[in-house]
Structure formats: structure tokens, C-alpha cells
Amino acid sequence: MSYVIPAPVQASVPVLGSADRFPVHRIYCVGRNYAEHAKEMGFTGREPPFFFMKPADAVLPVNAGETGSMPYPSLTKDLHHEIELVVAIGKGGRNIAAADARQHIWGYAVGLDMTRRDLQGEMKKQGRPWCIGKGFDAGAPIGPITPAAQAGDVEHAAIWLQVNGADRQRSTVDQLIWNIAETIEHLSAAWELQPGDLIFTGTPEGVGAVVRGDVLEGGIDGLGRLRVALV
């Protein structure tokens, strides 16, 4: 097959301990999925889960032990960090029951859902979609994917983020309002999941602004660390 313009490069993420890479199909994100973060955003309670998306090529892959460089995005003066557990789907499906969800997981990674908060907030005020606040270039930094069998007890792991060495976010994955299996169940009722899909599962409390020159370092027990410098 030939194309009338050059085909885009397949977005992909490194795999821990392997030269092979994980191809990215879609990026789904869960909003307000930690109770304390929901509160800091002005919401309470266990509301039904809701989702938004980032383009597949928004991933900014960072190899183990390296520091990724993220360009400070255009148009914003209020860029926020959100550390998240990322679930990598290896087996697709529709209407996946929570009890069967683990069969569809290939692995896990540490990710950052970077957010142009001022642009997101303005769109919310106007009742407009806020893709501009979430779906920008390099807006999804991500570390290597750890295969599920090597990831340990992810569902109870500590999750944390530091900016320039100072704590910003610190919690545990078991504080998710909708756990991993429940999230996959809800998500697969709305979209048919495909191999290569990434699910950013939500962020704990403590989100805040970062500026050029800041170094963000976060981690999840069993999955290593993600280190990104804003340039």
C-alpha cells in the first residue's frame, strides 16, 4: 500500500528490560478518580467515572534512568502536573467484566497527565470541550512499561511526585475511587478497547503549577521512576 503523504511514525513506549516497544493505539484518561483530588477540584462523592482522551502521539516516552525533556507548551501560563498509574492494554474487548479485566492488561507504567489548567478552566466556564487543556503535544510523559507479571502489587502501591526534590503528590493506588478493574469495565462499555490502548487512571491530591526549569520526578512502587525536565 502507498500513501499520498508520508505515513506518521507509530507512537510507542519503551518496555522495561527489552529492546521491543509497546505501540500506542489510544490514550484514555479517567477524571477525578482519587477522592482527595476530587475535593481539591471542588467535587465530592463517588460520581460515575468519566473519561477524556489524548492523542496517541502526545506520549513523551522516557527510558529507564534517563531524564526526558518536555517543552513548556504554548498558550498557557498555568501548566499543572498530575502523576498517574498507567495501564497498558494487551488484549482488546468490549463490555469487559471487572472480574475479567486483568486478562486484558499487558503491563503498567508511571505517567504524567500534564494539563494547561488555565485553558481547561476557561473552556469549562464557557461550557465548551476542554481538549485544548489536555490533548497537546508531549502532554503525556511516560516511563517504561513493566509487564504485569513483574509489576508486583500495583493496586496497593505507593504513588508520589516531587518537583525539584520537594514533595507535591503522595498517596497509594488503593485510594482510587474506581479501581483498575472497575475502570476497564466502564471504559469498555463505551469503547471497544484495543491492544495498544493506554489508560491513565487518575491523579492523587496535590496537583499544582510548574514552570520552565523545573524537574519533575515521580514513581510508583514496583514500576520505577519517571523523571522529566521542563524546557
Short mmCIF file of N, CA and C in Angstrom, two decimals, residues 106-183:
data_model
loop_
_atom_site.label_atom_id
_atom_site.label_comp_id
_atom_site.label_asym_id
_atom_site.label_seq_id
_atom_site.Cartn_x
_atom_site.Cartn_y
_atom_site.Cartn_z
N TRP A 106 -1.62 -5.78 29.76
CA TRP A 106 -0.27 -6.22 29.37
C TRP A 106 0.75 -5.77 30.40
N GLY A 107 0.58 -4.56 30.92
CA GLY A 107 1.55 -4.05 31.87
C GLY A 107 1.15 -2.71 32.43
N TYR A 108 2.08 -2.09 33.17
CA TYR A 108 1.80 -0.84 33.88
C TYR A 108 3.00 0.10 33.73
N ALA A 109 2.73 1.40 33.86
CA ALA A 109 3.80 2.40 33.78
C ALA A 109 3.46 3.60 34.66
N VAL A 110 4.47 4.42 34.87
CA VAL A 110 4.30 5.71 35.55
C VAL A 110 4.11 6.78 34.48
N GLY A 111 3.06 7.59 34.62
CA GLY A 111 2.80 8.63 33.62
C GLY A 111 2.47 9.96 34.26
N LEU A 112 2.52 11.00 33.46
CA LEU A 112 2.12 12.35 33.87
C LEU A 112 1.05 12.85 32.90
N ASP A 113 -0.09 13.20 33.44
CA ASP A 113 -1.15 13.85 32.65
C ASP A 113 -0.96 15.35 32.82
N MET A 114 -0.13 15.94 31.98
CA MET A 114 0.13 17.37 32.07
C MET A 114 -1.09 18.14 31.56
N THR A 115 -1.38 19.26 32.23
CA THR A 115 -2.65 19.95 31.98
C THR A 115 -2.45 21.46 31.89
N ARG A 116 -2.92 22.05 30.79
CA ARG A 116 -2.94 23.51 30.69
C ARG A 116 -4.19 23.98 31.45
N ARG A 117 -4.01 24.18 32.76
CA ARG A 117 -5.17 24.36 33.65
C ARG A 117 -5.95 25.64 33.33
N ASP A 118 -5.26 26.69 32.96
CA ASP A 118 -5.97 27.93 32.65
C ASP A 118 -6.86 27.75 31.42
N LEU A 119 -6.36 27.05 30.41
CA LEU A 119 -7.16 26.83 29.21
C LEU A 119 -8.32 25.87 29.50
N GLN A 120 -8.05 24.85 30.29
CA GLN A 120 -9.11 23.93 30.68
C GLN A 120 -10.21 24.67 31.44
N GLY A 121 -9.80 25.50 32.40
CA GLY A 121 -10.77 26.24 33.20
C GLY A 121 -11.62 27.18 32.39
N GLU A 122 -11.02 27.85 31.41
CA GLU A 122 -11.76 28.78 30.58
C GLU A 122 -12.80 28.06 29.73
N MET A 123 -12.41 26.89 29.20
CA MET A 123 -13.37 26.10 28.41
C MET A 123 -14.52 25.61 29.28
N LYS A 124 -14.22 25.22 30.51
CA LYS A 124 -15.28 24.77 31.42
C LYS A 124 -16.29 25.90 31.66
N LYS A 125 -15.77 27.11 31.89
CA LYS A 125 -16.66 28.25 32.14
C LYS A 125 -17.60 28.49 30.98
N GLN A 126 -17.11 28.26 29.77
CA GLN A 126 -17.91 28.51 28.58
C GLN A 126 -18.74 27.30 28.15
N GLY A 127 -18.64 26.21 28.90
CA GLY A 127 -19.38 25.01 28.54
C GLY A 127 -18.89 24.36 27.27
N ARG A 128 -17.61 24.54 26.97
CA ARG A 128 -17.03 24.01 25.74
C ARG A 128 -16.11 22.83 26.05
N PRO A 129 -15.83 21.98 25.06
CA PRO A 129 -14.88 20.88 25.29
C PRO A 129 -13.52 21.44 25.71
N TRP A 130 -12.83 20.71 26.62
CA TRP A 130 -11.55 21.20 27.08
C TRP A 130 -10.37 20.36 26.61
N CYS A 131 -10.49 19.87 25.36
CA CYS A 131 -9.38 19.13 24.74
C CYS A 131 -8.10 19.96 24.72
N ILE A 132 -8.23 21.28 24.52
CA ILE A 132 -7.07 22.15 24.44
C ILE A 132 -6.28 22.15 25.75
N GLY A 133 -6.94 21.86 26.84
CA GLY A 133 -6.26 21.81 28.13
C GLY A 133 -5.53 20.52 28.39
N LYS A 134 -5.85 19.45 27.65
CA LYS A 134 -5.32 18.13 27.94
C LYS A 134 -4.57 17.49 26.77
N GLY A 135 -5.03 17.74 25.54
CA GLY A 135 -4.54 16.96 24.41
C GLY A 135 -3.47 17.62 23.58
N PHE A 136 -2.45 18.18 24.22
CA PHE A 136 -1.42 18.93 23.48
C PHE A 136 -0.15 18.08 23.30
N ASP A 137 0.72 18.57 22.43
CA ASP A 137 1.96 17.85 22.11
C ASP A 137 2.79 17.61 23.38
N ALA A 138 3.29 16.36 23.52
CA ALA A 138 4.15 15.95 24.63
C ALA A 138 3.46 16.08 25.98
N GLY A 139 2.11 16.10 25.97
CA GLY A 139 1.35 16.27 27.21
C GLY A 139 1.16 15.01 28.02
N ALA A 140 1.80 13.90 27.58
CA ALA A 140 1.65 12.63 28.31
C ALA A 140 3.01 11.96 28.49
N PRO A 141 3.90 12.54 29.29
CA PRO A 141 5.17 11.86 29.57
C PRO A 141 4.91 10.50 30.22
N ILE A 142 5.72 9.51 29.86
CA ILE A 142 5.52 8.16 30.37
C ILE A 142 6.84 7.41 30.42
N GLY A 143 7.02 6.66 31.50
CA GLY A 143 8.21 5.82 31.64
C GLY A 143 8.00 4.47 31.00
N PRO A 144 8.98 3.57 31.11
CA PRO A 144 8.87 2.25 30.50
C PRO A 144 7.69 1.45 31.08
N ILE A 145 7.11 0.63 30.23
CA ILE A 145 6.02 -0.25 30.67
C ILE A 145 6.62 -1.51 31.28
N THR A 146 6.19 -1.81 32.50
CA THR A 146 6.60 -3.04 33.18
C THR A 146 5.56 -4.11 32.92
N PRO A 147 5.95 -5.27 32.38
CA PRO A 147 4.96 -6.34 32.17
C PRO A 147 4.24 -6.67 33.47
N ALA A 148 2.96 -7.01 33.37
CA ALA A 148 2.12 -7.21 34.55
C ALA A 148 2.70 -8.24 35.51
N ALA A 149 3.29 -9.30 34.99
CA ALA A 149 3.83 -10.36 35.84
C ALA A 149 5.00 -9.89 36.68
N GLN A 150 5.64 -8.77 36.29
CA GLN A 150 6.80 -8.26 37.02
C GLN A 150 6.48 -7.04 37.87
N ALA A 151 5.22 -6.61 37.87
CA ALA A 151 4.86 -5.32 38.46
C ALA A 151 4.58 -5.37 39.95
N GLY A 152 4.43 -6.53 40.53
CA GLY A 152 4.13 -6.61 41.95
C GLY A 152 2.70 -6.22 42.26
N ASP A 153 2.47 -5.78 43.50
CA ASP A 153 1.13 -5.45 43.97
C ASP A 153 0.78 -4.01 43.62
N VAL A 154 0.52 -3.78 42.34
CA VAL A 154 0.28 -2.42 41.84
C VAL A 154 -0.91 -1.77 42.53
N GLU A 155 -1.95 -2.54 42.80
CA GLU A 155 -3.19 -1.96 43.31
C GLU A 155 -3.05 -1.39 44.72
N HIS A 156 -1.97 -1.70 45.42
CA HIS A 156 -1.74 -1.14 46.76
C HIS A 156 -0.43 -0.35 46.83
N ALA A 157 0.15 -0.06 45.69
CA ALA A 157 1.46 0.58 45.65
C ALA A 157 1.38 2.06 46.01
N ALA A 158 2.47 2.56 46.56
CA ALA A 158 2.60 4.00 46.81
C ALA A 158 2.81 4.71 45.47
N ILE A 159 2.24 5.91 45.35
CA ILE A 159 2.39 6.75 44.16
C ILE A 159 2.77 8.14 44.64
N TRP A 160 3.76 8.76 43.99
CA TRP A 160 4.28 10.04 44.50
C TRP A 160 4.89 10.86 43.38
N LEU A 161 4.99 12.16 43.64
CA LEU A 161 5.65 13.08 42.72
C LEU A 161 6.37 14.16 43.50
N GLN A 162 7.60 14.45 43.08
CA GLN A 162 8.36 15.57 43.63
C GLN A 162 8.68 16.55 42.51
N VAL A 163 8.73 17.82 42.84
CA VAL A 163 9.16 18.87 41.92
C VAL A 163 10.38 19.54 42.53
N ASN A 164 11.49 19.46 41.83
CA ASN A 164 12.77 19.99 42.32
C ASN A 164 13.11 19.43 43.71
N GLY A 165 12.78 18.14 43.89
CA GLY A 165 13.12 17.44 45.12
C GLY A 165 12.15 17.61 46.27
N ALA A 166 11.13 18.42 46.11
CA ALA A 166 10.15 18.65 47.18
C ALA A 166 8.85 17.91 46.87
N ASP A 167 8.28 17.28 47.89
CA ASP A 167 7.04 16.54 47.71
C ASP A 167 5.90 17.42 47.21
N ARG A 168 5.15 16.93 46.22
CA ARG A 168 3.94 17.58 45.75
C ARG A 168 2.73 16.64 45.89
N GLN A 169 2.89 15.40 45.45
CA GLN A 169 1.79 14.44 45.49
C GLN A 169 2.30 13.15 46.14
N ARG A 170 1.49 12.56 47.02
CA ARG A 170 1.87 11.30 47.67
C ARG A 170 0.60 10.60 48.15
N SER A 171 0.39 9.39 47.67
CA SER A 171 -0.80 8.62 48.03
C SER A 171 -0.52 7.15 47.77
N THR A 172 -1.57 6.35 47.69
CA THR A 172 -1.46 4.95 47.32
C THR A 172 -2.54 4.63 46.29
N VAL A 173 -2.24 3.68 45.41
CA VAL A 173 -3.16 3.35 44.33
C VAL A 173 -4.49 2.82 44.86
N ASP A 174 -4.49 2.24 46.06
CA ASP A 174 -5.76 1.73 46.60
C ASP A 174 -6.72 2.84 47.01
N GLN A 175 -6.30 4.09 46.85
CA GLN A 175 -7.21 5.21 47.10
C GLN A 175 -8.01 5.60 45.85
N LEU A 176 -7.81 4.89 44.74
CA LEU A 176 -8.64 5.13 43.56
C LEU A 176 -10.12 4.98 43.90
N ILE A 177 -10.95 5.89 43.42
CA ILE A 177 -12.40 5.77 43.62
C ILE A 177 -12.92 4.59 42.82
N TRP A 178 -12.52 4.52 41.56
CA TRP A 178 -12.84 3.37 40.69
C TRP A 178 -11.53 2.65 40.44
N ASN A 179 -11.43 1.40 40.93
CA ASN A 179 -10.16 0.69 40.81
C ASN A 179 -9.89 0.29 39.36
N ILE A 180 -8.77 -0.34 39.13
CA ILE A 180 -8.34 -0.65 37.77
C ILE A 180 -9.37 -1.51 37.04
N ALA A 181 -9.82 -2.56 37.68
CA ALA A 181 -10.77 -3.47 37.04
C ALA A 181 -12.10 -2.77 36.75
N GLU A 182 -12.59 -1.98 37.70
CA GLU A 182 -13.85 -1.26 37.50
C GLU A 182 -13.71 -0.24 36.37
N THR A 183 -12.56 0.41 36.31
CA THR A 183 -12.32 1.39 35.24
C THR A 183 -12.38 0.72 33.87
#
